[in-house]
Amino acid sequence: MLTQKAFTNLILSRYDHYSAKVIEKEVLALAGIEPRSKYEVKDINALAEAFAGLGDHKAAALAESLAKLSAAPSQSPARESKAAPTADDTATVN
């Protein structure tokens, strides 16, 4: 999943502010996607294809970044749970 803010920041990493706003609108239109707060994997794939279709080297780099993002696992790895300390762990030597 990709948030709108992360999508905008991704574009801003390659373009100046005003160009990024134009590119963002153009890519969303090419992908046939309305602006929303979160983009799912299918949206990310469509955005990557739209960037690739622009024919700009900066846009190609963004297309690659989005393709990698959509290929990444959607769930973050489970965090290892820490067991509660045992009496042996908390014992002090006097």
mmCIF file of C-alpha atoms in Angstrom:
data_model
loop_
_atom_site.group_PDB
_atom_site.id
_atom_site.type_symbol
_atom_site.label_atom_id
_atom_site.label_comp_id
_atom_site.label_asym_id
_atom_site.label_seq_id
_atom_site.Cartn_x
_atom_site.Cartn_y
_atom_site.Cartn_z
ATOM 1 C CA MET A 1 0.000 0.000 0.000
ATOM 2 C CA LEU A 2 1.148 3.533 -0.770
ATOM 3 C CA THR A 3 -0.216 6.669 0.880
ATOM 4 C CA GLN A 4 -0.928 9.834 -1.068
ATOM 5 C CA LYS A 5 1.789 11.645 0.879
ATOM 6 C CA ALA A 6 4.362 8.938 0.097
ATOM 7 C CA PHE A 7 3.348 9.038 -3.587
ATOM 8 C CA THR A 8 3.773 12.808 -3.698
ATOM 9 C CA ASN A 9 7.118 12.597 -1.877
ATOM 10 C CA LEU A 10 8.304 9.960 -4.340
ATOM 11 C CA ILE A 11 7.602 12.330 -7.231
ATOM 12 C CA LEU A 12 9.212 15.222 -5.354
ATOM 13 C CA SER A 13 12.374 13.137 -5.052
ATOM 14 C CA ARG A 14 12.844 13.532 -8.826
ATOM 15 C CA TYR A 15 11.029 16.756 -9.755
ATOM 16 C CA ASP A 16 10.728 20.273 -8.374
ATOM 17 C CA HIS A 17 7.498 21.156 -6.553
ATOM 18 C CA TYR A 18 5.576 22.656 -9.480
ATOM 19 C CA SER A 19 6.654 19.980 -11.955
ATOM 20 C CA ALA A 20 5.790 17.280 -9.425
ATOM 21 C CA LYS A 21 2.228 18.564 -9.105
ATOM 22 C CA VAL A 22 1.777 18.521 -12.891
ATOM 23 C CA ILE A 23 3.376 15.074 -13.244
ATOM 24 C CA GLU A 24 1.250 13.709 -10.398
ATOM 25 C CA LYS A 25 -1.989 14.827 -12.063
ATOM 26 C CA GLU A 26 -0.861 13.575 -15.460
ATOM 27 C CA VAL A 27 0.179 10.152 -14.170
ATOM 28 C CA LEU A 28 -3.042 9.695 -12.215
ATOM 29 C CA ALA A 29 -5.031 10.580 -15.353
ATOM 30 C CA LEU A 30 -2.973 8.204 -17.522
ATOM 31 C CA ALA A 31 -3.478 5.428 -14.981
ATOM 32 C CA GLY A 32 -7.207 6.174 -14.772
ATOM 33 C CA ILE A 33 -7.026 6.614 -11.022
ATOM 34 C CA GLU A 34 -8.708 9.277 -8.937
ATOM 35 C CA PRO A 35 -6.575 10.839 -6.189
ATOM 36 C CA ARG A 36 -7.126 9.026 -2.910
ATOM 37 C CA SER A 37 -5.514 8.727 0.498
ATOM 38 C CA LYS A 38 -4.103 5.211 -0.120
ATOM 39 C CA TYR A 39 -3.196 3.266 -3.246
ATOM 40 C CA GLU A 40 -3.416 -0.524 -3.386
ATOM 41 C CA VAL A 41 -1.030 -2.819 -5.288
ATOM 42 C CA LYS A 42 -3.148 -2.761 -8.475
ATOM 43 C CA ASP A 43 -3.106 1.064 -8.359
ATOM 44 C CA ILE A 44 0.663 1.092 -7.813
ATOM 45 C CA ASN A 45 1.132 -1.159 -10.848
ATOM 46 C CA ALA A 46 -1.049 1.148 -12.961
ATOM 47 C CA LEU A 47 0.914 4.182 -11.749
ATOM 48 C CA ALA A 48 4.210 2.457 -12.587
ATOM 49 C CA GLU A 49 2.969 1.770 -16.124
ATOM 50 C CA ALA A 50 1.825 5.374 -16.475
ATOM 51 C CA PHE A 51 5.240 6.664 -15.375
ATOM 52 C CA ALA A 52 6.948 4.288 -17.806
ATOM 53 C CA GLY A 53 4.755 5.655 -20.595
ATOM 54 C CA LEU A 54 5.960 9.221 -20.054
ATOM 55 C CA GLY A 55 9.289 8.454 -21.707
ATOM 56 C CA ASP A 56 11.286 10.647 -19.323
ATOM 57 C CA HIS A 57 14.387 9.241 -17.577
ATOM 58 C CA LYS A 58 13.164 10.644 -14.252
ATOM 59 C CA ALA A 59 9.760 9.063 -14.777
ATOM 60 C CA ALA A 60 11.412 5.761 -15.700
ATOM 61 C CA ALA A 61 13.231 5.777 -12.358
ATOM 62 C CA LEU A 62 9.935 6.399 -10.562
ATOM 63 C CA ALA A 63 8.312 3.565 -12.524
ATOM 64 C CA GLU A 64 11.074 1.232 -11.335
ATOM 65 C CA SER A 65 10.636 2.392 -7.727
ATOM 66 C CA LEU A 66 6.884 1.783 -7.868
ATOM 67 C CA ALA A 67 7.364 -1.631 -9.505
ATOM 68 C CA LYS A 68 9.710 -2.649 -6.684
ATOM 69 C CA LEU A 69 7.228 -1.361 -4.132
ATOM 70 C CA SER A 70 4.354 -3.340 -5.616
ATOM 71 C CA ALA A 71 6.505 -6.489 -5.670
ATOM 72 C CA ALA A 72 7.430 -6.114 -1.988
ATOM 73 C CA PRO A 73 5.411 -8.046 0.590
ATOM 74 C CA SER A 74 2.377 -6.059 1.684
ATOM 75 C CA GLN A 75 2.673 -7.123 5.293
ATOM 76 C CA SER A 76 5.560 -6.106 7.476
ATOM 77 C CA PRO A 77 7.422 -9.006 9.055
ATOM 78 C CA ALA A 78 6.147 -10.044 12.444
ATOM 79 C CA ARG A 79 8.127 -8.576 15.266
ATOM 80 C CA GLU A 80 9.814 -10.964 17.583
ATOM 81 C CA SER A 81 8.054 -10.979 20.893
ATOM 82 C CA LYS A 82 10.182 -10.677 23.975
ATOM 83 C CA ALA A 83 9.408 -13.121 26.717
ATOM 84 C CA ALA A 84 8.834 -11.745 30.177
ATOM 85 C CA PRO A 85 11.999 -11.900 32.271
ATOM 86 C CA THR A 86 12.314 -14.958 34.444
ATOM 87 C CA ALA A 87 13.535 -15.104 38.032
ATOM 88 C CA ASP A 88 16.952 -16.198 36.732
ATOM 89 C CA ASP A 89 17.134 -13.090 34.511
ATOM 90 C CA THR A 90 16.289 -10.702 37.314
ATOM 91 C CA ALA A 91 18.364 -12.283 40.096
ATOM 92 C CA THR A 92 21.161 -10.132 41.450
ATOM 93 C CA VAL A 93 24.350 -11.277 43.072
ATOM 94 C CA ASN A 94 25.303 -9.603 46.371
#
